[in-house]
XYZ file of C-alpha atoms in Angstrom:
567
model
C 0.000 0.000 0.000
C 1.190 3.643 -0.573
C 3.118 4.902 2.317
C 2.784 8.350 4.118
C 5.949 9.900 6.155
C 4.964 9.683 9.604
C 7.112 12.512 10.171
C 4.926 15.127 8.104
C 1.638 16.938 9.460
C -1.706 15.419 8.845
C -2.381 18.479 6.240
C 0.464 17.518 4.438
C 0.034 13.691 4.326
C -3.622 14.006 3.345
C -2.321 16.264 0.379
C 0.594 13.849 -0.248
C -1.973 10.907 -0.711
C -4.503 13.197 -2.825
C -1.663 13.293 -5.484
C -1.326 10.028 -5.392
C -4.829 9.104 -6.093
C -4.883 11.577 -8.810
C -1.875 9.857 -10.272
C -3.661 6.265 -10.038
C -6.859 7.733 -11.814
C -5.630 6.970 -15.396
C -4.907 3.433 -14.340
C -8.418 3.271 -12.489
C -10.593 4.410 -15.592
C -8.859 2.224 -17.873
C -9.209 -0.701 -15.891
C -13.186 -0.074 -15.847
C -12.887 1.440 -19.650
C -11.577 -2.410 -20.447
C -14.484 -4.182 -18.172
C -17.244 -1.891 -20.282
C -15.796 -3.295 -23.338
C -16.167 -6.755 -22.400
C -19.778 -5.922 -21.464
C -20.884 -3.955 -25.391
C -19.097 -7.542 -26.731
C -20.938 -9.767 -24.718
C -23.467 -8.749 -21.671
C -22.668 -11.144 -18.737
C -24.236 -10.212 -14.792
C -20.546 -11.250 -13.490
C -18.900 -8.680 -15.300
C -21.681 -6.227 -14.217
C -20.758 -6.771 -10.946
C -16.925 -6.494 -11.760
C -17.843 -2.912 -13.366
C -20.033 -2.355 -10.227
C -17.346 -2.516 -7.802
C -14.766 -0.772 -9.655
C -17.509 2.370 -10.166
C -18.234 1.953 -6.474
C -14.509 2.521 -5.392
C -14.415 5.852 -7.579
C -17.594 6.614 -5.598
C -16.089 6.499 -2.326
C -13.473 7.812 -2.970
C -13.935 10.632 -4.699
C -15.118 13.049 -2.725
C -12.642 11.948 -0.135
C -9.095 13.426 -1.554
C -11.809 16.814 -2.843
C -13.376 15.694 -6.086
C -16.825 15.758 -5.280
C -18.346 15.431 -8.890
C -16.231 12.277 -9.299
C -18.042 10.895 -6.859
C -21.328 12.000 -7.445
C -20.858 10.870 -11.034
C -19.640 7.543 -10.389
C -22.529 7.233 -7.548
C -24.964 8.036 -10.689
C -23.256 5.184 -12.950
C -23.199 2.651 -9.672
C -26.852 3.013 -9.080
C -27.606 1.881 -12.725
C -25.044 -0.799 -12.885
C -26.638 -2.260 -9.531
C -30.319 -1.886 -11.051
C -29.221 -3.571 -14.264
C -27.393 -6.321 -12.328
C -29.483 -9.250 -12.846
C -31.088 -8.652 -15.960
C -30.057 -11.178 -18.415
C -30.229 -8.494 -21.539
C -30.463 -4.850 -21.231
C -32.024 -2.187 -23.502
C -30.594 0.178 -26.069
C -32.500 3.283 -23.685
C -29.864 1.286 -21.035
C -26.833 0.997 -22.589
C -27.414 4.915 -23.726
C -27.630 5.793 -20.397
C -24.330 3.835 -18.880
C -23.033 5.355 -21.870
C -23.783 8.601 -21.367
C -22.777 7.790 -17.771
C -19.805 6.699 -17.900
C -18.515 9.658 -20.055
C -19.318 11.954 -17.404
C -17.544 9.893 -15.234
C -14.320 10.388 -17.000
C -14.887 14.230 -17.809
C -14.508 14.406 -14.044
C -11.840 12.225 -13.653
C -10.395 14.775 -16.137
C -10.971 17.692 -14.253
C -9.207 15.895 -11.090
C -6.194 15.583 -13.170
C -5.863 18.705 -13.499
C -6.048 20.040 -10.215
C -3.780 21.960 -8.571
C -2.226 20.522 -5.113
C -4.015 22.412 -1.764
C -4.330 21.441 1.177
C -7.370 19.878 3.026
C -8.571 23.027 5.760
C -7.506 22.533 9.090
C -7.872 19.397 11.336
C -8.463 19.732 14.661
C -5.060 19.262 16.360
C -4.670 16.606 19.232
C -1.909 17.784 21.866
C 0.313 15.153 23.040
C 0.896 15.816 27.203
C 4.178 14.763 28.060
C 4.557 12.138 30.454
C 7.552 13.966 32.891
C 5.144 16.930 33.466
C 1.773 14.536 34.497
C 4.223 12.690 36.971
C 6.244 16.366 39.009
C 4.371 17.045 41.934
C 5.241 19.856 44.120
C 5.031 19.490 48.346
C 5.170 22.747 50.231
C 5.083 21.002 53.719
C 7.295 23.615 56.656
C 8.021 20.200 58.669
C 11.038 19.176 57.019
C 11.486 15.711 58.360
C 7.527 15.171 57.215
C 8.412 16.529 54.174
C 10.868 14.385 53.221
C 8.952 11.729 54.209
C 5.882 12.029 52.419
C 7.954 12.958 49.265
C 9.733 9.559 49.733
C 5.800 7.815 49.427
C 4.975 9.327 46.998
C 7.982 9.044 44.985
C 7.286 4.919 45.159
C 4.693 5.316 42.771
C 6.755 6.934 39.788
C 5.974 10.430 40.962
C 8.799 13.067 41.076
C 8.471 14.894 44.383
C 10.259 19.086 44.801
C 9.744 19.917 48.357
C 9.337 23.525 49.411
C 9.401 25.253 52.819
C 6.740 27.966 52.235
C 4.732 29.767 49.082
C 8.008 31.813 48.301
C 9.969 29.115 47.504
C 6.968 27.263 45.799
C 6.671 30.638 43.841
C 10.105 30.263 42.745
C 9.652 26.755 41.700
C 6.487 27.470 39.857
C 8.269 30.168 37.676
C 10.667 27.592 35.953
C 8.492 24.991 35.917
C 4.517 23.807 36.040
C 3.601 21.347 38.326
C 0.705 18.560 37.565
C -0.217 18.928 41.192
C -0.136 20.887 44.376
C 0.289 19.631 47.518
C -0.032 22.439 50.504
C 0.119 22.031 54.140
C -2.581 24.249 55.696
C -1.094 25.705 58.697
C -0.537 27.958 55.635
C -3.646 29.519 54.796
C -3.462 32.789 56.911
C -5.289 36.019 54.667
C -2.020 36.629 53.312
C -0.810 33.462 52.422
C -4.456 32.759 50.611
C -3.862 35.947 48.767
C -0.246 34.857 47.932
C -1.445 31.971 46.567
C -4.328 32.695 44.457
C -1.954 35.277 42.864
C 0.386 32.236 42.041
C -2.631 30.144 40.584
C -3.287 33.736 38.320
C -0.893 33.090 36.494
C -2.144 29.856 34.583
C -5.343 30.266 32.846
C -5.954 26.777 33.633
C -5.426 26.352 37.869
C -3.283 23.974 38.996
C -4.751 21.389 40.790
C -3.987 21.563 44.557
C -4.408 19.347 47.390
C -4.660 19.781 50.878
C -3.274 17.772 53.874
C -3.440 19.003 56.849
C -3.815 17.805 60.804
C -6.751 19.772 61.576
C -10.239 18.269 61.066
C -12.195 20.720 62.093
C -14.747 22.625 59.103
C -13.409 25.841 59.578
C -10.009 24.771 58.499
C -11.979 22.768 55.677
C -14.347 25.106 54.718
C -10.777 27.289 53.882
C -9.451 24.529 52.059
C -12.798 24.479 49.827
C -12.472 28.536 49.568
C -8.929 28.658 48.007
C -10.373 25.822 45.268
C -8.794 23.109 46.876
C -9.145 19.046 44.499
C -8.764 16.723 48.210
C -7.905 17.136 52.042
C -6.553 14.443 53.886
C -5.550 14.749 57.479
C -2.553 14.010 58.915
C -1.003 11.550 58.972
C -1.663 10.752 55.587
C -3.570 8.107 53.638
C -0.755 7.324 51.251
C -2.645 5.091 49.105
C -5.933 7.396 48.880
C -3.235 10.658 48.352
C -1.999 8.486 45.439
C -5.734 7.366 44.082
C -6.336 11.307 44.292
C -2.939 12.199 42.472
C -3.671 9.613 39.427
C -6.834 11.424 38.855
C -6.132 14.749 38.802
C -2.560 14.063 36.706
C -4.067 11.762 34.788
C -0.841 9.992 35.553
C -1.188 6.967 33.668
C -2.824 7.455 29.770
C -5.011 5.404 28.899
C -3.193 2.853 25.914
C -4.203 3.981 22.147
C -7.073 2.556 20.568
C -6.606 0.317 18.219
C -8.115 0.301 14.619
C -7.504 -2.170 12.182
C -8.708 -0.914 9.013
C -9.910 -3.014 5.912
C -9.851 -1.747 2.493
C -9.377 -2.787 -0.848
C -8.649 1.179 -2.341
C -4.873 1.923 -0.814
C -5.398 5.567 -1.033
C -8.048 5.409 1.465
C -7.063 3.007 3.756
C -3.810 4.831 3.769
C -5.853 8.249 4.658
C -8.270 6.795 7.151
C -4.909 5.475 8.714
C -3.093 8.843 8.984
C -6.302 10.746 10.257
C -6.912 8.400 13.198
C -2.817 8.103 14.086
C -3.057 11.577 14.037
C -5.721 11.542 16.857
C -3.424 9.262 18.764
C -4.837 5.834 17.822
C -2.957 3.015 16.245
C -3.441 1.411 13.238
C -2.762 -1.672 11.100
C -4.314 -1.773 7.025
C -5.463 -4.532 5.144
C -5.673 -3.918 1.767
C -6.175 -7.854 0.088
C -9.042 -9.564 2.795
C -8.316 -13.055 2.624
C -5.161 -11.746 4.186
C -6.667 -10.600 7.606
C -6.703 -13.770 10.131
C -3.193 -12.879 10.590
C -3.456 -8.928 11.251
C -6.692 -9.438 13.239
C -4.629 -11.988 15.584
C -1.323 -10.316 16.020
C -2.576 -6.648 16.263
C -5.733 -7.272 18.268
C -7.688 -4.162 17.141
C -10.051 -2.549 19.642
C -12.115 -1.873 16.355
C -12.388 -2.754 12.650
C -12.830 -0.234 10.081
C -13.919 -2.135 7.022
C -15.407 -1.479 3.722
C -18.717 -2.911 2.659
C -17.472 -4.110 -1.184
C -14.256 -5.551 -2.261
C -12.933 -8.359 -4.009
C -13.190 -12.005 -3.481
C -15.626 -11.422 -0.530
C -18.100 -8.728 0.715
C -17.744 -6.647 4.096
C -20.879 -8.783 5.277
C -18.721 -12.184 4.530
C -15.963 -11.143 6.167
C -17.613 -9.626 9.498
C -19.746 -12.792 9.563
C -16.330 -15.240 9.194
C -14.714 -12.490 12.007
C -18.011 -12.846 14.365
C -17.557 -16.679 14.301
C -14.841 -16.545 16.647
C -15.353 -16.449 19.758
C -12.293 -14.056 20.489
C -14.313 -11.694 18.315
C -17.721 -11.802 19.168
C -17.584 -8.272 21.171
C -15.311 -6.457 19.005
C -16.483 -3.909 17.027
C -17.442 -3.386 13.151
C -18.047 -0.326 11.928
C -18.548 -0.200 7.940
C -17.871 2.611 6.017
C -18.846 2.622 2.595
C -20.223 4.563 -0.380
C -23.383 2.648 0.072
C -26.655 4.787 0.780
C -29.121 2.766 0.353
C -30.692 2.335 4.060
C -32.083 -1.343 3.967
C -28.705 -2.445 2.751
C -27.343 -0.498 5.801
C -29.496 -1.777 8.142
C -28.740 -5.566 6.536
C -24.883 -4.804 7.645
C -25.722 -4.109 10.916
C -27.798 -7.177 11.114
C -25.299 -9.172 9.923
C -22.454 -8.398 12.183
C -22.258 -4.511 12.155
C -22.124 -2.248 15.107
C -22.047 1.038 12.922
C -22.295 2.414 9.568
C -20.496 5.544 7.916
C -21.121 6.924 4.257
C -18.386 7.694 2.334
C -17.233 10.317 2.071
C -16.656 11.190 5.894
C -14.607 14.409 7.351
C -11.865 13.406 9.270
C -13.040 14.742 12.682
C -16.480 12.688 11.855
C -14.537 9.541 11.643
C -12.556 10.150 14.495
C -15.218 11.165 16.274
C -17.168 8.323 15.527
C -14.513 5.546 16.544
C -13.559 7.414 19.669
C -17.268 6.549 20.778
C -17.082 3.386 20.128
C -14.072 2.173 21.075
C -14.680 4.240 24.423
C -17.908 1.867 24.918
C -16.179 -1.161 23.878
C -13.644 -0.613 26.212
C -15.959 0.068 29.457
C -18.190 -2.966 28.913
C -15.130 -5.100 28.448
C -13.141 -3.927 31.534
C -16.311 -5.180 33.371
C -15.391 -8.778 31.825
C -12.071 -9.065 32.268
C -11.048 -6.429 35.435
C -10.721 -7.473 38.851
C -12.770 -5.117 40.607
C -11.157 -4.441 43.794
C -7.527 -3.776 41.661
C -8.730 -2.514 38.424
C -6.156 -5.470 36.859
C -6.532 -8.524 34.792
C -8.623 -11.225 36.391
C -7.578 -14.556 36.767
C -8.928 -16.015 33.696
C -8.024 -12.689 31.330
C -4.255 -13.266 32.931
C -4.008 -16.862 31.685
C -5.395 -15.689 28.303
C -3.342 -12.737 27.463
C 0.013 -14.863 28.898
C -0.619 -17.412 26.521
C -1.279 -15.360 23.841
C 1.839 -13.406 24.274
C 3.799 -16.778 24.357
C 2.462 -17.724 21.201
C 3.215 -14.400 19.577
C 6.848 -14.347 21.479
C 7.543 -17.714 19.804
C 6.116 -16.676 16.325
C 8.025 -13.733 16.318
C 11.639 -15.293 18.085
C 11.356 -13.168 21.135
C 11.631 -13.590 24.757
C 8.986 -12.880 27.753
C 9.847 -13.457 31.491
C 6.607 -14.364 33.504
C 6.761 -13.219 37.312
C 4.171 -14.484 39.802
C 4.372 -12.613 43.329
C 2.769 -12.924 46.274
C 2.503 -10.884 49.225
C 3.739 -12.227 52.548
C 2.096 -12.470 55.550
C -1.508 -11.796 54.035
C -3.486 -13.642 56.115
C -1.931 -11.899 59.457
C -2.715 -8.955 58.233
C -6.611 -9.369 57.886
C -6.603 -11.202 60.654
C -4.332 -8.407 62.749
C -5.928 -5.225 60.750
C -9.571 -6.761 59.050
C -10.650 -7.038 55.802
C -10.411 -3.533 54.542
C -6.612 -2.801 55.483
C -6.072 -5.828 53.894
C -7.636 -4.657 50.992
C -5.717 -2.015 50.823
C -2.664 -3.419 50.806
C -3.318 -5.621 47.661
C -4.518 -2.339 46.033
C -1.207 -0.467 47.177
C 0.765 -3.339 45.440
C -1.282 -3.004 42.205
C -1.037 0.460 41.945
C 2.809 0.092 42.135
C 2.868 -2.308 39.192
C 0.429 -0.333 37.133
C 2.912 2.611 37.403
C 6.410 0.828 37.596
C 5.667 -1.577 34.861
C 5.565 -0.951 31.167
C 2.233 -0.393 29.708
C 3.206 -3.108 27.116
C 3.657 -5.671 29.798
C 1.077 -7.977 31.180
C -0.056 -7.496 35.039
C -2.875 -9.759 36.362
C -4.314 -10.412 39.470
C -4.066 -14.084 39.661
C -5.668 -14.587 42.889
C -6.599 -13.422 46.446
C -3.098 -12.167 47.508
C -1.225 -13.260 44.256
C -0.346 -11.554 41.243
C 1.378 -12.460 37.623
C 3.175 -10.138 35.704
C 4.478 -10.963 31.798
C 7.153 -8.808 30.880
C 7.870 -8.598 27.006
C 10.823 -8.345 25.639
C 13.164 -9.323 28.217
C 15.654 -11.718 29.384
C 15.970 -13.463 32.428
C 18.249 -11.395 34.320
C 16.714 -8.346 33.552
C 13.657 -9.220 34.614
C 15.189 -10.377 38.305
C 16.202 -6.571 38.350
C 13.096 -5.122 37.483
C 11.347 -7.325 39.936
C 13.906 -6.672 42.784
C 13.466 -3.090 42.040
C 9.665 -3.152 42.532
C 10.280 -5.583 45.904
C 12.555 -3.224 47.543
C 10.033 -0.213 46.538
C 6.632 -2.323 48.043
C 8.837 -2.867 51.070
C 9.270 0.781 51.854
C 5.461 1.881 51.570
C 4.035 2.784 54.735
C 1.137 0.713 55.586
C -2.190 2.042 57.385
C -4.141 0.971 59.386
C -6.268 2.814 62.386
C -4.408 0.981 64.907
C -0.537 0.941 63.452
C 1.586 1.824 60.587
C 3.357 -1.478 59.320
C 5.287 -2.281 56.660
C 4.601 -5.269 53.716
C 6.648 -7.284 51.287
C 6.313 -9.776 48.642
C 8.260 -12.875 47.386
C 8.507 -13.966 43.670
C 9.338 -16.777 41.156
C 10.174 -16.052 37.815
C 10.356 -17.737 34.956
C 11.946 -17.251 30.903
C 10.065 -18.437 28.035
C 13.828 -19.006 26.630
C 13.933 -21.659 28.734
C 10.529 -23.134 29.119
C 8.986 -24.011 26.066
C 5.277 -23.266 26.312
C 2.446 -21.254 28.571
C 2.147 -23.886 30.762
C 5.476 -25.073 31.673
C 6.417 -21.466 31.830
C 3.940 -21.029 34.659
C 4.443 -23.554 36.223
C 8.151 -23.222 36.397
C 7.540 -19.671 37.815
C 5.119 -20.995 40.872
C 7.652 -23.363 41.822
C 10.003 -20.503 42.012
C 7.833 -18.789 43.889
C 7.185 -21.577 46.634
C 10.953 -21.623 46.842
C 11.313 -17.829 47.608
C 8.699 -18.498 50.140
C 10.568 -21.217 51.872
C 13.647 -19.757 51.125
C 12.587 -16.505 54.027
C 10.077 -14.388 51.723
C 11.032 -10.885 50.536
C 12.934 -12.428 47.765
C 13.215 -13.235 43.947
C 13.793 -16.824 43.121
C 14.742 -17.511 39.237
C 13.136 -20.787 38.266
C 16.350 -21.276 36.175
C 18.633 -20.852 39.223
C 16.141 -23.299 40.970
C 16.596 -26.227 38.402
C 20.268 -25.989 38.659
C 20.255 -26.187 42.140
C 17.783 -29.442 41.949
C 20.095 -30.986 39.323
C 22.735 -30.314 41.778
C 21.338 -32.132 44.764
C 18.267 -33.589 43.905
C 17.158 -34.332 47.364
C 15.824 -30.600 47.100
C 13.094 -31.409 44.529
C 11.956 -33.547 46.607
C 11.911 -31.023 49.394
C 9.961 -28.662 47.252
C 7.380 -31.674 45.732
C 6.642 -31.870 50.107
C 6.099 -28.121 50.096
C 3.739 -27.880 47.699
C-alpha cells in the first residue's frame, strides 16, 4: 500500500496521498474502460458486478481526496449498474444511459487531473501531554522531616516529588516549571498566604490542581481549604494510598493505551488516509488492503475496532464480518462499515449481519474520528467489566491466563523472549486477621497500583488470585527481569502501611520464569510458581529464578523432593 511519512503533518500527508490518487486515476478508468468493453461484446451479470465494484470505489473515494463530482458521477453510474445487475439483456434506452454515464464519469476524472495541489482546511489538532510533566508534583510542607517523608511515598509510585518550605519558595519553583499537582500544608492559609497563593494560581489560565493535607479536622479549616479551590484534604497523617488514588486522577498519571483500529480496504489511497487521520488523533493502526489476508493482522494486532469497507474483491464486508463474528475471540469487538453505500435497507442488513455502525463515504476526518472514539470508548468500558478485577482494576484470573498465553504464542512466532513473574505478598493472612478485611484490601490495592505505574504499559499485570499476582514482561531476558522485579520488591517494602491501629510495613516474594527456557504457557507457569514456593521457603522478601532453581535441583536432587513436600 502507498506509504505516508509519519514525520509530516496530517495536512500535508492528506495532500501527499490526494496526489497520489490523482496519479492512479488513469490506471483506475482504464481498468473499468476495459471491463465496459467486455460488457458492449458480450453482456454477462458477473462482469456487471466487476464494473459495479470498480464504479463503487471511484464513488467512495472521490469526494474523499476533494473531487466531489467524481463521486457523485460515479454514484450516478453505480446506481444503474446495480439496477441492471441481474437482468439477463439490457435495452438500447440502457446501454445509452451507462453510456452517457460513464462519459461523465471520466470528464470528471479529467478535471481531477488537473487540479492543482491544496491542502485539506484545518484538522483539529490533538496535543500530546508529556509524560515527565503529568508525573512532578510539588510538596510545600514547613516540617522538614515530614516533608521528606511524604515525598519519599509518593515518589514509590513513579511520581517526582520538589519539596518547598513555604509559598516563596513554591513561587520560585512554579516560575521555571509547572507542576501537575499541588500539595499544601494548611497551617498555611493565613489572609495573606491565601492571597499569595491565588496570585500564584493567576498566572495559569488553567489552575493547577492543589491538594490539601493538613492535621486539623475541624470545618473551619476545611471550609478554607474548599475557599482557596482546593481538588482533596486528607488529614494528617496521611492516607498514602488514597493521596496516590487522588494524584492519578487529577494528573491523569497513567494514559489510557491507544485505541486500536484495524482498518480493511481494498482502495490503498483510502485506507492509507483513514490510517493517517486516526494516528493523528493518537490511535494506532494496522491496514489490510487484500481480505483473505486478515486472520493474521486481526490476531497479532488485536484491534479494539475494525474499520472495514462494505465491497471488495473475493468477498463482501458482510462475509468477512460474519467469518470475524464466528470466533469467539471476536464476538464483542467492534465493526463499523464505512462505505459509499446509501441505500438504508442495505445499511441496516450490515448491521444485522455483524455490524455495530455504519459511515457513508465520504466522511470528514473529525467525523470519523469522532465516531470511533465513541465506540471504542464503549467497547472498552463494557469489556473492563469482563475481564477487570474489581477491587484492583487489573486482569482477572482467567483474562491473565489468556493474554500470557497469547503473548507466548506471539513471542515464539516472532523469536522473542517474555519473562513471567508471579508474586505474592507475605504475611496476608496476618494482616486481615491483625488489621480486618479492609486494610487488607488495601494493601493488595497499594501493590497493584505500584505495578500499574512501575511496569511498562506493554507488559502484562494480572491479578491471579486473592493475595497473588502475575506479571508478563515482554521483551526481556531473564536477568533483567530479576532486576526489574527486585526493584519493585525493595520499593513495596518501603510503603508505609495504614491501618487505624498501626503503621506497618509489607513485602512480597517472587518466582520467575523465561520463556527461553521453558517451552510453552504452561510449563512457563508452572516453572515460575515453583520458584515462587521456593522464595517463600527460602525466608520471603525475595526473587527466586526458576532457572537458578533447576540448577540447584540438578545439583542435589534431594531438594526437589523437598519442594514436591512443600507444595
Amino acid at each position: 500500500m502507498a506509504e505516508t511519512n509519519v514525520g509530516m503533518g496530517l495536512q500535508a500527508q492528506l495532500e501527499a496521498l490526494r496526489q497520489q490518487y490523482i496519479q492512479q486515476l488513469p490506471g483506475k478508468l482504464a481498468a473499468i474502460a476495459a471491463t465496459w468493453d467486455q460488457l458492449s461484446t458480450t453482456w454477462d451479470m458477473r462482469t456487471c458486478w466487476t464494473m459495479h465494484r470498480q464504479v463503487h470505489s471511484l464513488a467512495g473515494s472521490g469526494a474523499t481526496f476533494g473531487f466531489a463530482a467524481l463521486t457523485e458521477t460515479a454514484r450516478a453510474l453505480e446506481h444503474v449498474l446495480q439496477a441492471n445487475s441481474e437482468c439477463a439483456a439490457v435495452s438500447s434506452t440502457q446501454w445509452a444511459e451507462m453510456s452517457r454515464l460513464l462519459d461523465a464519469v471520466k470528464e470528471a476524472a479529467a478535471a481531477a487531473q488537473s487540479a492543482r495541489p491544496r491542502l485539506e482546511e484545518s484538522v483539529h489538532e490533538y496535543p500530546i501531554q508529556d509524560e515527565q510533566a503529568r508525573r512532578l508534583i510539588f510538596l510545600v510542607e514547613p516540617d522538614a522531616a515530614v516533608g521528606h517523608e511524604l515525598a519519599m511515598q509518593i515518589s514509590h509510585f513513579s511520581y517526582t516529588v520538589q519539596v518547598f518550605a513555604d509559598l516563596a519558595d513554591l513561587r520560585a519553583g512554579i516560575a521555571h516549571t509547572r507542576p501537575a499537582a499541588i500539595i499544601l500544608d494548611t497551617q498555611l492559609p493565613s489572609d495573606g498566604n491565601r492571597a499569595a497563593f491565588a496570585a500564584i494560581q493567576a498566572a495559569y489560565e488553567t489552575p493547577i490542581p492543589v491538594v490539601f493535607v493538613s492535621s486539623q479536622r475541624d470545618l473551619r479549616t476545611r471550609l478554607a481549604a474548599v475557599r482557596a479551590n482546593c481538588a482533596a484534604y486528607f488529614v494528617k497523617p496521611v492516607n498514602v494510598g488514597g493521596l496516590i488514588d487522588t494524584l492519578d486522577t487529577l494528573t491523569t498519571q497513567r494514559s489510557p493505551e491507544p485505541y486500536r483500529v484495524l482498518i480493511v480496504d481494498d482502495e490503498p489511497m483510502l485506507a492509507a488516509y483513514y490510517a493517517a487521520t486516526l494516528r493523528h488523533a493518537g490511535m494506532h493502526t494496522t491496514t489490510v488492503v487484500d481480505p483473505p489476508q486478515i486472520m493474521q493482522p486481526l490476531e497479532d494486532f488485536r484491534p479494539d475496532l475494525i474499520l472495514m469497507d462494505m465491497y471488495m474483491p473475493e468477498c463482501t464486508g458482510l462475509e468477512l464480518a460474519a467469518v470475524i463474528r464466528q470466533q469467539e475471540a471476536y464476538v464483542s469487538t467492534p465493526i463499523v462499515f464505512l462505505s459509499a453505500e446509501t441505500d438504508v435497507a442495505k445499511q441496516l442488513a450490515a448491521m444485522s449481519l455483524g455490524g455495530d455502525d455504519f459511515l457513508t463515504k465520504p466522511i470528514q476526518p473529525d467525523h470519523l474520528i469522532s465516531a470511533v472514539t465513541s465506540r471504542v470508548q464503549r467497547s472498552r468500558s463494557l469489556r473492563s467489566f469482563m475481564i477487570r478485577d474489581s477491587l484492583t482494576g487489573l486482569l482477572n484470573h482467567t483474562r491473565t491466563r489468556e493474554q500470557i498465553n497469547l503473548e507466548v504464542a506471539r513471542a515464539k512466532r516472532g523469536y522473542g523472549n517474555l519473562a513471567l513473574a508471579m508474586l505474592d505478598i507475605d504475611h496476608f493472612k496476618a494482616v486481615n486477621d491483625t488489621y480486618g478485611h479492609p486494610t487488607g484490601d488495601r494493601v493488595i490495592k497499594s501493590l497493584s497500583r505500584l505495578l500499574q505505574q512501575r511496569l511498562r504499559r506493554t507488559d502484562i499485570v494480572g491479578r491471579y488470585g486473592g493475595e497473588e499476582f502475575a506479571v508478563a514482561l515482554l521483551d526481556i531476558d531473564a536477568p533483567s527481569a530479576v532486576k526489574v522485579m527486585n526493584e519493585l520488591r525493595a520499593g513495596f517494602a518501603q510503603i508505609r502501611q495504614q491501618s487505624e491501629q498501626s503503621d506497618f510495613f509489607m513485602t512480597f516474594s517472587c518466582g520467575i520464569a523465561s520463556l527461553a527456557q521453558y517451552g510453552d504457557a504452561n510449563t512457563l507457569m508452572n516453572a515460575a510458581d515453583k520458584a515462587l514456593y521456593a522464595a517463600k521457603r527460602a525466608g520471603r522478601n525475595r526473587v527466586v529464578l526458576a532457572n537458578d532453581l533447576d540448577a540447584a535441583h540438578r545439583a542435589s536432587p534431594e531438594l526437589a523432593g523437598l519442594h514436591s513436600a512443600a507444595e
